[in-house]
Coordinates of C-alpha atoms in Angstrom, one line a residue:
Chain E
X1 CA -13.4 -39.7 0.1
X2 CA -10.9 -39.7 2.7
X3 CA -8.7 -36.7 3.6
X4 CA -5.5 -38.5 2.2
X5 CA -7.9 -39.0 -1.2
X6 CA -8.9 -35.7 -1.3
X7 CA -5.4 -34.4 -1.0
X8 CA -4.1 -36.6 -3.3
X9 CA -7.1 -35.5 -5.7
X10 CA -5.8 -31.4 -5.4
X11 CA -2.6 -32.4 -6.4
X12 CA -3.3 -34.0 -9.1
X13 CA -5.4 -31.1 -10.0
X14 CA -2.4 -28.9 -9.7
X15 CA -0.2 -30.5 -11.4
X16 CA -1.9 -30.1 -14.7
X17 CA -0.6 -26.1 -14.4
X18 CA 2.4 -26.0 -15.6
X19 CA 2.9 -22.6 -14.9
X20 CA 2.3 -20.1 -11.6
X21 CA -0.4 -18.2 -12.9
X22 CA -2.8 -20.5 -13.9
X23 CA -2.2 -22.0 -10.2
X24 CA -2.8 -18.8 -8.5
X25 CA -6.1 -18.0 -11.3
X26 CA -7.2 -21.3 -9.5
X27 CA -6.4 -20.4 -5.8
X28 CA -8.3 -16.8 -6.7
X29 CA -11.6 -19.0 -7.9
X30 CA -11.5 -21.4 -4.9
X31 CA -11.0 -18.1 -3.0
X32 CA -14.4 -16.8 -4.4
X33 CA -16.4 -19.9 -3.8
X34 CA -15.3 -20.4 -0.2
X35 CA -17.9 -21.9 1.9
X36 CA -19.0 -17.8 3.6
X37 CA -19.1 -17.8 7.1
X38 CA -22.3 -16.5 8.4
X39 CA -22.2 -12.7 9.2
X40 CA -23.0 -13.2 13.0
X41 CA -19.8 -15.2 13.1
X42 CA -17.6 -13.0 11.7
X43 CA -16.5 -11.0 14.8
X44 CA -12.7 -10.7 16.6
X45 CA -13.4 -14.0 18.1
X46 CA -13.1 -16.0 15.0
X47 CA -10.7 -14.0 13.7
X48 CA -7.4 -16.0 12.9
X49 CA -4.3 -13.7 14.0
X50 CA -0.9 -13.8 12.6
X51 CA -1.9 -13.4 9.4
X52 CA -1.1 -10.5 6.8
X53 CA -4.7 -10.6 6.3
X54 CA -8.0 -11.1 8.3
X55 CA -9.3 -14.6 8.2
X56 CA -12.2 -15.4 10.2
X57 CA -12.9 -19.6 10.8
X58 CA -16.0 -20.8 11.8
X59 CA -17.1 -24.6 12.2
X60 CA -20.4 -27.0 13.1
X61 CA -20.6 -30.3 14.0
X62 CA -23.9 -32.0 11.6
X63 CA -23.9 -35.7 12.1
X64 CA -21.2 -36.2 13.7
X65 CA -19.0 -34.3 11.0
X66 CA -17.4 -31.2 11.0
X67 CA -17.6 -28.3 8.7
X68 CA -16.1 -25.6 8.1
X69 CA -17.3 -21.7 7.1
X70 CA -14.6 -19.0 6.3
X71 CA -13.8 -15.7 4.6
X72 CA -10.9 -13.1 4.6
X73 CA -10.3 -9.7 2.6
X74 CA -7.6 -11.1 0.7
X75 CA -8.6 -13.7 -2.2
X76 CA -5.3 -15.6 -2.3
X77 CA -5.5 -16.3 1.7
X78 CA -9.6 -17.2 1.4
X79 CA -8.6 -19.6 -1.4
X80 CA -5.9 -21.3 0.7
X81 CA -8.8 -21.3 3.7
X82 CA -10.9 -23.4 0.7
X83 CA -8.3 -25.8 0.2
X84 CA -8.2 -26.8 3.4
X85 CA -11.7 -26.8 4.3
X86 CA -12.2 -29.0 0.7
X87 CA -9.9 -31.2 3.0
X88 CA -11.3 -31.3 6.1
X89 CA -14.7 -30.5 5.9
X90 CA -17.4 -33.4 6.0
X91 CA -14.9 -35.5 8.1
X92 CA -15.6 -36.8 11.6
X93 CA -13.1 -35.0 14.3
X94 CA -11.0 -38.1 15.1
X95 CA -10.5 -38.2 11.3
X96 CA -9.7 -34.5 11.5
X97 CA -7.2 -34.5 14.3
X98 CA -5.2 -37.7 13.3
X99 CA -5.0 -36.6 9.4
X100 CA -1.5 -34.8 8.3
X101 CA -1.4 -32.3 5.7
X102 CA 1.3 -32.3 3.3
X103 CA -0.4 -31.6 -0.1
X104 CA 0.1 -27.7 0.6
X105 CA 4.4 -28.6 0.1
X106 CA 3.0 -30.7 -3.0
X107 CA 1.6 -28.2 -5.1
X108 CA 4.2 -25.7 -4.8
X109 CA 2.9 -23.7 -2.3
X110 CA 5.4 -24.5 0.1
X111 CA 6.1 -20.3 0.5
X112 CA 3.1 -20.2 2.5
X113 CA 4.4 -22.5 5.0
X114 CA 7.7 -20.7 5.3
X115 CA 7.2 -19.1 9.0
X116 CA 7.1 -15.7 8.3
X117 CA 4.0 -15.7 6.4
X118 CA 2.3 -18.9 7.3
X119 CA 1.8 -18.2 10.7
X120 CA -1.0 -17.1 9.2
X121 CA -1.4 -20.8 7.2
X122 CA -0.1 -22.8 10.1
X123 CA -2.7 -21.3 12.8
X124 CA -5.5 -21.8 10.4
X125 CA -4.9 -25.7 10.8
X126 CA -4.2 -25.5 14.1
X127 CA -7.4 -23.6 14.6
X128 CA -9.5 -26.5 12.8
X129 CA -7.9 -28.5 14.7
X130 CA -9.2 -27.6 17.7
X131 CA -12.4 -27.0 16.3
X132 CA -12.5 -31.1 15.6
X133 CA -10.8 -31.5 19.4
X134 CA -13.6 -29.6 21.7
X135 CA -16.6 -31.3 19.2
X136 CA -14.6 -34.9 20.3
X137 CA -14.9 -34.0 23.7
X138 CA -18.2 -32.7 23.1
X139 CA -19.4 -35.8 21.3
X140 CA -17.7 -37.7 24.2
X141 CA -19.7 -36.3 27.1
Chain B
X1 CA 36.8 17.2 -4.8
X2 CA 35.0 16.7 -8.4
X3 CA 32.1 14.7 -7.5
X4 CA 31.7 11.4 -9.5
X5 CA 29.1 11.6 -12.3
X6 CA 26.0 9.9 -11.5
X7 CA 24.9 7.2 -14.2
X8 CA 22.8 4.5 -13.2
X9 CA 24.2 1.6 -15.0
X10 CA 27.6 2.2 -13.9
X11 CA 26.2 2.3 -10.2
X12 CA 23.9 -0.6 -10.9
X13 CA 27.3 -2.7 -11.8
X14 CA 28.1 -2.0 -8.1
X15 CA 24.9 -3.6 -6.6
X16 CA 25.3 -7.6 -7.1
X17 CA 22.4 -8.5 -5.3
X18 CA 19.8 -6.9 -7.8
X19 CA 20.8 -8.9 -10.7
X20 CA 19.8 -11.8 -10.0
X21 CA 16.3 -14.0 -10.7
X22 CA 13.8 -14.6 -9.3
X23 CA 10.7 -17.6 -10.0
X24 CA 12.9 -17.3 -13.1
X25 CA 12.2 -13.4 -13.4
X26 CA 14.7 -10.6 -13.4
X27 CA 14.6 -9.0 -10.0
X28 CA 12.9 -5.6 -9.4
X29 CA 14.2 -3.8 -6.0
X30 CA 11.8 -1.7 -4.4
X31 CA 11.6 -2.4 -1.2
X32 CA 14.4 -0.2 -0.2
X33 CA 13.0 1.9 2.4
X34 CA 12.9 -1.8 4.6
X35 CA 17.0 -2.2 3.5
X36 CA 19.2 -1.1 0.5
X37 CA 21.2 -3.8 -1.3
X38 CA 25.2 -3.0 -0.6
X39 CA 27.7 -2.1 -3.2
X40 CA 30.8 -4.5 -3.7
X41 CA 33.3 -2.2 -1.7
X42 CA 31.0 -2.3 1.4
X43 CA 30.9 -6.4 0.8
X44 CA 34.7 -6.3 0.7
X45 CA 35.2 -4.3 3.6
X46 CA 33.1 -7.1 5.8
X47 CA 35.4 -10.0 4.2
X48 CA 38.8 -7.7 4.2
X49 CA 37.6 -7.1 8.3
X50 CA 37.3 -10.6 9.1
X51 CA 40.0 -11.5 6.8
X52 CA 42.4 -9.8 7.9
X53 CA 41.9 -7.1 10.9
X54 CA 39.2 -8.8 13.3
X55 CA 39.6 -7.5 16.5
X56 CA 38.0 -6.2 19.6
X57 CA 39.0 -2.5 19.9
X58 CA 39.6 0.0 22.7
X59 CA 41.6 -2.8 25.0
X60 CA 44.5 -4.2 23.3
X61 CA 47.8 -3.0 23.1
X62 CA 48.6 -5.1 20.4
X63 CA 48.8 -4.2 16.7
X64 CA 45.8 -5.2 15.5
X65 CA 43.8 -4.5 18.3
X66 CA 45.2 -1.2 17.6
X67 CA 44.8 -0.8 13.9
X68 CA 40.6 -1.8 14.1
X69 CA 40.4 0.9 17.1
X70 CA 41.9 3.4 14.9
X71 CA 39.4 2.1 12.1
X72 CA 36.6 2.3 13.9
X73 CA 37.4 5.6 15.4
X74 CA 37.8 6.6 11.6
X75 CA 34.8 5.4 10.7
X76 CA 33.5 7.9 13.2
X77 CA 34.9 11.0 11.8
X78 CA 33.6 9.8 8.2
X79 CA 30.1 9.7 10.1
X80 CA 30.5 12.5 11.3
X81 CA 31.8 14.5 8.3
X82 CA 28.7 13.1 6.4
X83 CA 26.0 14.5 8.8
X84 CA 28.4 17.4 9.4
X85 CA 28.2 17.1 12.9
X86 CA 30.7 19.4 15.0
X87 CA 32.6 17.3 16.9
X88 CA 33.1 13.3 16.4
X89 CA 32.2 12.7 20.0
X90 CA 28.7 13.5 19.1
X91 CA 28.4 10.2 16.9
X92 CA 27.4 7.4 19.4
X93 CA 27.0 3.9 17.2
X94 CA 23.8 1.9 18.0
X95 CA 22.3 -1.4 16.6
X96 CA 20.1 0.7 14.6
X97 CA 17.9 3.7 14.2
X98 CA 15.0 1.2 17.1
X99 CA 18.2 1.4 19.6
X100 CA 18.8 5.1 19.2
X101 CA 15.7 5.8 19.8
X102 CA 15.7 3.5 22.8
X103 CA 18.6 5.3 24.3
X104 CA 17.9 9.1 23.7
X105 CA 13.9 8.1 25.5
X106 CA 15.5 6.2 28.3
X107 CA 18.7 8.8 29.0
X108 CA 16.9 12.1 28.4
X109 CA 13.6 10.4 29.5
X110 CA 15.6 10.2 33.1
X111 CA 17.1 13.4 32.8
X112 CA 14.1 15.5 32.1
X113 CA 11.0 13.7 32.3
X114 CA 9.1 14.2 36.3
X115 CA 5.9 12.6 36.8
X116 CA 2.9 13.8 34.4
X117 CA 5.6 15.4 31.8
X118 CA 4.2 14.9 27.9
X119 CA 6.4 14.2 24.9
X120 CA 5.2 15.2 21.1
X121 CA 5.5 13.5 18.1
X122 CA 3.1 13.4 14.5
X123 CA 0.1 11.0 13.8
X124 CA 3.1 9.3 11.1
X125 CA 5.9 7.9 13.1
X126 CA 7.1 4.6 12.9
X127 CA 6.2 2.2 15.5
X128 CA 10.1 3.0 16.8
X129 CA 10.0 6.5 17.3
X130 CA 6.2 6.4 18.8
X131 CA 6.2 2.9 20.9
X132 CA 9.8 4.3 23.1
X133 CA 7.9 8.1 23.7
X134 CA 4.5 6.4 24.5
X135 CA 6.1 3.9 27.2
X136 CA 8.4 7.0 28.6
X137 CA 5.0 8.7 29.2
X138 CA 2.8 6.3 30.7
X139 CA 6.1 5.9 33.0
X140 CA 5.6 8.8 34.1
X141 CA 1.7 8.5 34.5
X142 CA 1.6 12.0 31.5
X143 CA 0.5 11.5 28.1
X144 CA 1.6 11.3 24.3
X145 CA 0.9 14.6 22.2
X146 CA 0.5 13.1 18.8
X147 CA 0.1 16.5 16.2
X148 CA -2.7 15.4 13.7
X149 CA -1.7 14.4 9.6
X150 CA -3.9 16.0 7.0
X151 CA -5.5 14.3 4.6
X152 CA -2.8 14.4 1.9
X153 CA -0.4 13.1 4.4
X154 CA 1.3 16.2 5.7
X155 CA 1.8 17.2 9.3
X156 CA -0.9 20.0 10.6
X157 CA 2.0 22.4 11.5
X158 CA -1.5 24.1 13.5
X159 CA -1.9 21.4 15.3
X160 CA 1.7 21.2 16.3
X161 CA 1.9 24.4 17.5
X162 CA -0.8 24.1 19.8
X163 CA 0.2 21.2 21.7
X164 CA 3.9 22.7 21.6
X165 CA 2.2 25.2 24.2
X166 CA 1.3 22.2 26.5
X167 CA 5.2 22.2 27.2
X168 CA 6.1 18.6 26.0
X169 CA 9.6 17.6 27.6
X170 CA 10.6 16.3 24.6
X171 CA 9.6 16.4 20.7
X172 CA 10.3 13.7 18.5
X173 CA 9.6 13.5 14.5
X174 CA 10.1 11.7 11.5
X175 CA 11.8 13.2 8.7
X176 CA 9.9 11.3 6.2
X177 CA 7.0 9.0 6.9
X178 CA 8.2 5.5 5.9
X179 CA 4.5 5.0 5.2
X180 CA 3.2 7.8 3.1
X181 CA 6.6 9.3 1.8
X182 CA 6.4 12.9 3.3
X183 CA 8.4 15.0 4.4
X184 CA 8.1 16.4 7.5
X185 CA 9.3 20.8 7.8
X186 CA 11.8 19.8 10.0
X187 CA 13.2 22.8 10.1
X188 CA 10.5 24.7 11.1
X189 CA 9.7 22.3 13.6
X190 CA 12.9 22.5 15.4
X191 CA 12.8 26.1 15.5
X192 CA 8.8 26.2 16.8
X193 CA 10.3 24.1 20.0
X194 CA 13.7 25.8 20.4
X195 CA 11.5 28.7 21.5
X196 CA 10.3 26.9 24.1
X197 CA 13.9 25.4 24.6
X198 CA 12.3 21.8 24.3
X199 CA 15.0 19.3 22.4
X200 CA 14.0 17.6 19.2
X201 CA 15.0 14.6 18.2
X202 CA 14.7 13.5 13.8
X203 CA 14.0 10.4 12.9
X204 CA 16.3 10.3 9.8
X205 CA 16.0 6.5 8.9
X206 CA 14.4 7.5 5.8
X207 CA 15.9 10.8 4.7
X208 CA 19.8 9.9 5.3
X209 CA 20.1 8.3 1.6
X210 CA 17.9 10.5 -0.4
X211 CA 18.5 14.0 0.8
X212 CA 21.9 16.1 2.6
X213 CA 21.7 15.6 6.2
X214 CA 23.0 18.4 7.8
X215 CA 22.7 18.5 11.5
X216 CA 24.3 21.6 12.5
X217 CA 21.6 23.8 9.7
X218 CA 19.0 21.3 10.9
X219 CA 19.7 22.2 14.0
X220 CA 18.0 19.1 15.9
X221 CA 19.7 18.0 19.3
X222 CA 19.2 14.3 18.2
X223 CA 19.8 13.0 14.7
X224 CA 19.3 8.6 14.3
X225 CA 19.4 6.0 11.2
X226 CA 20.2 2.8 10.5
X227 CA 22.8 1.8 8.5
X228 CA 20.9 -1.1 6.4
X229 CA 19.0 1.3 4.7
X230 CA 21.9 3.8 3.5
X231 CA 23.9 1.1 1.4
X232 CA 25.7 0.1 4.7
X233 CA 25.8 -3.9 6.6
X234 CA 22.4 -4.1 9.1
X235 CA 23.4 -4.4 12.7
X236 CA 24.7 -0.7 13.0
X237 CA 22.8 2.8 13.6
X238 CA 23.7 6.0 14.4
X239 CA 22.8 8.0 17.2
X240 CA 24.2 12.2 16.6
X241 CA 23.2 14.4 19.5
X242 CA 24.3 17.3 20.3
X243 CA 27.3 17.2 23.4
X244 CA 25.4 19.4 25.6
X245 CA 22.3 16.9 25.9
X246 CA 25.2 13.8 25.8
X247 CA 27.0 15.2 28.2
X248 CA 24.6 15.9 30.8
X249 CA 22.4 13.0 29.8
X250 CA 22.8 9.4 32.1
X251 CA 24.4 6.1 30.8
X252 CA 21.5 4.0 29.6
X253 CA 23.3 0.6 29.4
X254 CA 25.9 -0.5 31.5
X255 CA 29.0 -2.9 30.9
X256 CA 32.7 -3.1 29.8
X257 CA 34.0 -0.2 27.4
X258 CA 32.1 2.3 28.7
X259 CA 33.2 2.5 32.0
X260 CA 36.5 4.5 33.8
X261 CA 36.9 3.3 37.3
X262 CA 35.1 -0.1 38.7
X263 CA 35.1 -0.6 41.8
X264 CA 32.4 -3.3 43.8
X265 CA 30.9 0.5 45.8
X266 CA 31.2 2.4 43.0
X267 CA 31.3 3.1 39.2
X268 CA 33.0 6.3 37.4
X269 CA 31.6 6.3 33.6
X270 CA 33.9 6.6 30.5
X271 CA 34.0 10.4 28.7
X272 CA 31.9 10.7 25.3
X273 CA 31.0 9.2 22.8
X274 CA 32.2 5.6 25.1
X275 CA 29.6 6.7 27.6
X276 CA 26.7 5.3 25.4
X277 CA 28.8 2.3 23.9
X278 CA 28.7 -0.2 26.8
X279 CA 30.1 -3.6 25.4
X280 CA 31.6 -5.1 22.2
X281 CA 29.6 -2.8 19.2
X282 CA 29.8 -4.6 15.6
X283 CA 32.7 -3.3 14.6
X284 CA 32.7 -4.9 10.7
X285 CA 29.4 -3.4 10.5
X286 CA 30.3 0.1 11.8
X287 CA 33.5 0.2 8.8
X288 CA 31.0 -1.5 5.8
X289 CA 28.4 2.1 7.3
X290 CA 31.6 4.1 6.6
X291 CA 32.5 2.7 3.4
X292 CA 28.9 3.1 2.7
X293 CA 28.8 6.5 3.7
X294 CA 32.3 6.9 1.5
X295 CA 30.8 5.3 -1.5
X296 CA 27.7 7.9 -1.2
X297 CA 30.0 10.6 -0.9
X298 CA 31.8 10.1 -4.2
X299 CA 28.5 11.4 -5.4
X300 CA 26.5 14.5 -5.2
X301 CA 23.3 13.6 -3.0
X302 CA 21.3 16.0 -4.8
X303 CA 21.7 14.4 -8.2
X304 CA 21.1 11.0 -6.4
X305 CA 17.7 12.7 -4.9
X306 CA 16.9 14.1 -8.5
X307 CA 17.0 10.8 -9.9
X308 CA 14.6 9.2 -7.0
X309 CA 12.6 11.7 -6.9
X310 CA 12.4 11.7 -11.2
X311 CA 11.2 7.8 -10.3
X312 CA 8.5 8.6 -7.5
X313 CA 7.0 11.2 -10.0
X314 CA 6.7 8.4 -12.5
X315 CA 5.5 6.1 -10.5
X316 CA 2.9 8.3 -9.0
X317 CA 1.9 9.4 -12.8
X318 CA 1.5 5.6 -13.8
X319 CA -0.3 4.5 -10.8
X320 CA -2.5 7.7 -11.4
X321 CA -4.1 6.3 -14.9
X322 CA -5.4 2.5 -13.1
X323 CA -8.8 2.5 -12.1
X324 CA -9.3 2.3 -8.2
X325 CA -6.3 3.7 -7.1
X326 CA -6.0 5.7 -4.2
X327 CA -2.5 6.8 -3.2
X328 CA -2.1 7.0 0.3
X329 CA 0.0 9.6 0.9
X330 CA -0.3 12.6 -1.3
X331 CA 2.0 15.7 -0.1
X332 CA 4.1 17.4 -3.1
X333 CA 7.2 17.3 -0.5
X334 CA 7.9 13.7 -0.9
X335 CA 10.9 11.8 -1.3
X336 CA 11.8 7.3 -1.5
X337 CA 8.3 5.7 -1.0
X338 CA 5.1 5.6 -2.8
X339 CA 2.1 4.2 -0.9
X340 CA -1.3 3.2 -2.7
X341 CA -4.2 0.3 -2.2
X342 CA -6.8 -0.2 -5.3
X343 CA -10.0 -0.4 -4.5
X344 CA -11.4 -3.8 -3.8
X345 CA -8.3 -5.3 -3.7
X346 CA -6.3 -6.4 -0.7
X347 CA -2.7 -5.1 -0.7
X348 CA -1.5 -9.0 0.5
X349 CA -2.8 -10.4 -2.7
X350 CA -1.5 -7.8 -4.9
X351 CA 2.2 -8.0 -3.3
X352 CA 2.0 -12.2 -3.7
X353 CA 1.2 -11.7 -7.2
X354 CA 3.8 -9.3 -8.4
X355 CA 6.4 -11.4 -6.3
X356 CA 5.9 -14.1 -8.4
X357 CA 6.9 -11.9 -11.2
X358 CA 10.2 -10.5 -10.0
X359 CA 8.5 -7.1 -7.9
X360 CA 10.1 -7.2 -4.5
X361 CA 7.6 -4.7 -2.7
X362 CA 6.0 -4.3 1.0
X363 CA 3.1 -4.8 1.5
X364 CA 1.3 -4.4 4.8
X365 CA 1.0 -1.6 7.6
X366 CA 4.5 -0.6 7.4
X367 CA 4.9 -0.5 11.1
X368 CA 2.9 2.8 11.4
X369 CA -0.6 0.9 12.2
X370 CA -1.9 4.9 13.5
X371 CA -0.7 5.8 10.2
X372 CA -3.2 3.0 8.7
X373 CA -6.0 3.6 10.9
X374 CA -5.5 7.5 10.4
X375 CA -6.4 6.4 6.0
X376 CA -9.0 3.5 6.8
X377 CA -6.3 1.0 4.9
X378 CA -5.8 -2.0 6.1
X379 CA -2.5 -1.9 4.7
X380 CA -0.9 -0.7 1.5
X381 CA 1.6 -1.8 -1.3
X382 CA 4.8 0.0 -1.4
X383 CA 7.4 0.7 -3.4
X384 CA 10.5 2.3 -2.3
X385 CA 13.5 3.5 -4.4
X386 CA 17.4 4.0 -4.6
X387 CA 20.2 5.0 -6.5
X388 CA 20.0 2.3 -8.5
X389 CA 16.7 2.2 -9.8
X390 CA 15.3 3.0 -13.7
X391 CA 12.7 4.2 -15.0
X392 CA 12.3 1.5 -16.8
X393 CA 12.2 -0.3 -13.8
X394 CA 9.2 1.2 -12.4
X395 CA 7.2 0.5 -16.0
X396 CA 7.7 -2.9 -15.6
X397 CA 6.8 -3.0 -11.8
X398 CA 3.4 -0.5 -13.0
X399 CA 2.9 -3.2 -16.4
X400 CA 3.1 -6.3 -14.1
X401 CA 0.4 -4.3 -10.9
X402 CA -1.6 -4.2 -14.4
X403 CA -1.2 -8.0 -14.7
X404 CA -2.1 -8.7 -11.2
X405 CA -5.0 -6.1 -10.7
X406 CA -6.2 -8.0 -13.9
X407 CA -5.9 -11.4 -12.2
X408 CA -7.6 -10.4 -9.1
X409 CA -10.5 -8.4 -10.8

């Protein structure tokens, strides 16, 4: 699937949930089943700042194609980390770095952009991002 | 004067911006020891203000130039009266309780402070009464006394006394931790550093609305709050000290108003309180703080304090009965916040949750990251109360915490 399929299929998945709860019951299960960063990566340097809580981002390039590895002490934020590494992971980093995210706005969890809190949100894309942009250059040389 | 009679939902009437919804919820306020919500007359005296009196005061001659001068220098006395200050000149108006700060460590920092000189403060300031001391000391290439918390939250008085005999310059401390809702023996405090005739300053941003502030029985040489979180418009503070540090003390900023004779080779500085109010202050803000301060006063404070402090007790009892809770914070002299994390639970997720059910708490380090560091949290969830807050307010806020610990277990 492409990374405008994929985000087309999570909002499709939202929109079955009608109300907030069962949306956040979701977000709190992809939180659990985050892809876990390995424990040697999980040190200040991966660590994502601006966020209320600690998110630590971790990626490797396997055939050409990125993939991601995360975790953070707060569920909600770790499940937002899965969402967009359900998006992004397994894709090439040209795919990466020319695809735009919108599906967050979609399925209502548009708070998490506002810029208060999603610094936090907003530097976890930019931080995969360029993740995809140094293995391009990588791939390149 | 009769004092009003204190009755919740007549006060609550008063309070527009807590009825309201939320994700389709009815609001519940407790996140008032970041801001209070305003009462209707301290709304109408912003709109009456720039209705109908806007002006910049101290320079005109004209009529309403003169009426908003008179106003504001009314608003002083009422300031003044309400901390029972001696003498109005001793109310300086700031930006906030961050500015007062600000000024007293810059002016008195200058007046006192020589190279290697030490300032004191406790392990649970907020970042605004610990980040101004801590610059003013590495300034001056001497070091930050900070008097160590015990482990229910209380300031080791011990501890205190001992670094007192270093010979700080200067002792600043909260009157209630904004973190861990104690409060601090000011008293005592004061009269441990009077002895060595160091000056105290209180950090009264979270004491002015939930207990009588009394400067002159206090007897601290610097008193600051902040408006916003005493029912009064955000943009004003207050800065009390007492005239004989004012007076000797420097300007800090320097610009119209505050000034008596310009010349381009020389300066002569304006008398007190105009000294410390260099340009145009916010003058709608400083009448909504005295209308605020007027609205309070048609009240006994300590039937306002029973009420909070009948709230904190039953919040603290609720909390008490979930599993994995751990209230941070645990001193019996306690007043306006209540600070907990449950175990295995991260204090971000618990505050998104409850949002989206109507609970308007903080959730975070509360700027006072020591304070966090001091309890191994990462943060904690905190609710803060006001006047008009219920009990059953807080049984809906503990019933919903259920609901989201439930979710997140």
């Amino acid at each position: 699937m492409t990374i405008k399929e994929i985000q087309e299929e999570i909002i499709s998945e939202f929109s079955a949930y009608d109300d907030w709860m069962d949306k956040y019951n979701y977000l709190i299960e992809m939180g659990r089943d985050v892809p876990q960063i390995d424990v040697q990566y999980k040190t200040n340097n991966h660590l994502i700042t601006g966020c209320q809580s600690r998110v630590w981002l971790h990626a490797d390039l396997k055939e050409n194609k990125v993939f991601f590895t995360a975790d953070s002490d707060a569920v909600i934020t770790k499940g937002i980390v899965n969402l967009l590494i359900r998006v992004y992971s397994g894709h090439t980093p040209e795919e990466i770095l020319e695809a735009d995210i919108d599906f967050l706005d979609q399925i209502g969890l548009k708070e998490h952009l506002s810029p208060t809190r999603s610094n936090g949100l907003l530097s976890m894309v930019k931080q995969m991002k360029l993740y995809a942009q140094v293995f391009k250059l990588k791939m390149n040389n | 004067m009769e004092k009003g009679s204190f009755q919740v939902e007549v006060i609550r009437k008063q309070f527009p911006a807590i009825h309201q919804q939320v994700y389709g919820k009815q609001l519940v306020y407790l996140d008032n020891a970041a801001t209070t919500q305003k009462p209707q007359a301290v709304i109408n005296r912003l709109t009456d203000y720039y209705t109908n009196e806007n002006c910049n005061i101290h320079r005109g001659v004209h009529y309403l130039s003169q009426q908003a001068t008179s106003a504001f220098e009314e608003a002083r006395n009422t300031t003044a009266k309400f901390i029972n200050a001696a003498h109005s000149h001793e109310v300086i108006f700031t930006k906030g309780t961050t500015e007062s700060v600000n000024l007293v460590a810059a002016s008195l920092g200058k007046l006192l402070m020589k190279m290697g000189d030490k300032v004191l403060i406790t392990g649970m300031e907020h970042h605004s009464n610990l980040v101004p001391w801590q610059q003013l000391c590495k300034a001056h290439q001497g070091e930050l006394l900070v008097a160590r918390l015990t482990d229910s939250g209380e300031t080791d008085l011990n501890h205190f006394a001992e670094l007192l005999r270093q010979s700080p310059k200067i002792v600043a401390v909260t009157h209630i931790s904004n973190a861990l809702g104690s409060i601090n023996p000011v008293r005592e405090m004061i009269s441990m550093a009077h002895q060595q005739n160091i000056p105290v300053l209180v950090d009264g941003a979270q004491s002015v609305a939930h207990m009588k502030i009394d400067v002159q029985e206090l007897d601290c040489d610097f008193f600051v709050f902040s408006g916003h979180k005493i029912y009064a418009p955000m943009g004003v503070g207050v800065l009390y000290g007492k005239s004989e540090w004012l007076e000797q003390m420097p300007p800090w900023q320097f610009g119209g108003e505050m000034v008596d004779q310009v010349s381009f080779a020389e300066t002569t500085f304006n008398q007190l309180p105009f000294k410390f109010e260099a340009g145009t202050p916010d003058v709608g803000a400083v009448l909504g703080l005295a209308t605020a301060l007027d609205f309070l006063s048609e009240f006994d404070i300590q039937t306002i304090a029973k009420h909070e402090q009948k709230l904190v007790e039953n919040t603290i009892n609720e909390l008490k009965q979930i599993d994995g809770m751990r209230l941070i914070g645990t001193s019996a002299k306690r007043a306006g916040v209540v600070s907990f994390v449950v175990e295995g639970i991260h204090p971000y997720d618990i505050g998104t949750l409850v949002d989206k059910m109507g609970i308007a708490l903080r959730t975070g380090h509360h700027c006072a990251q020591p304070v966090m560091t001091r309890y191994e949290v990462p943060g904690t969830v905190r609710a803060s109360f006001a006047m008009y807050n219920t009990a059953e307010e807080v049984d809906h806020f503990v019933a919903t915490l259920n609901k989201a610990i439930n979710m997140l277990r």
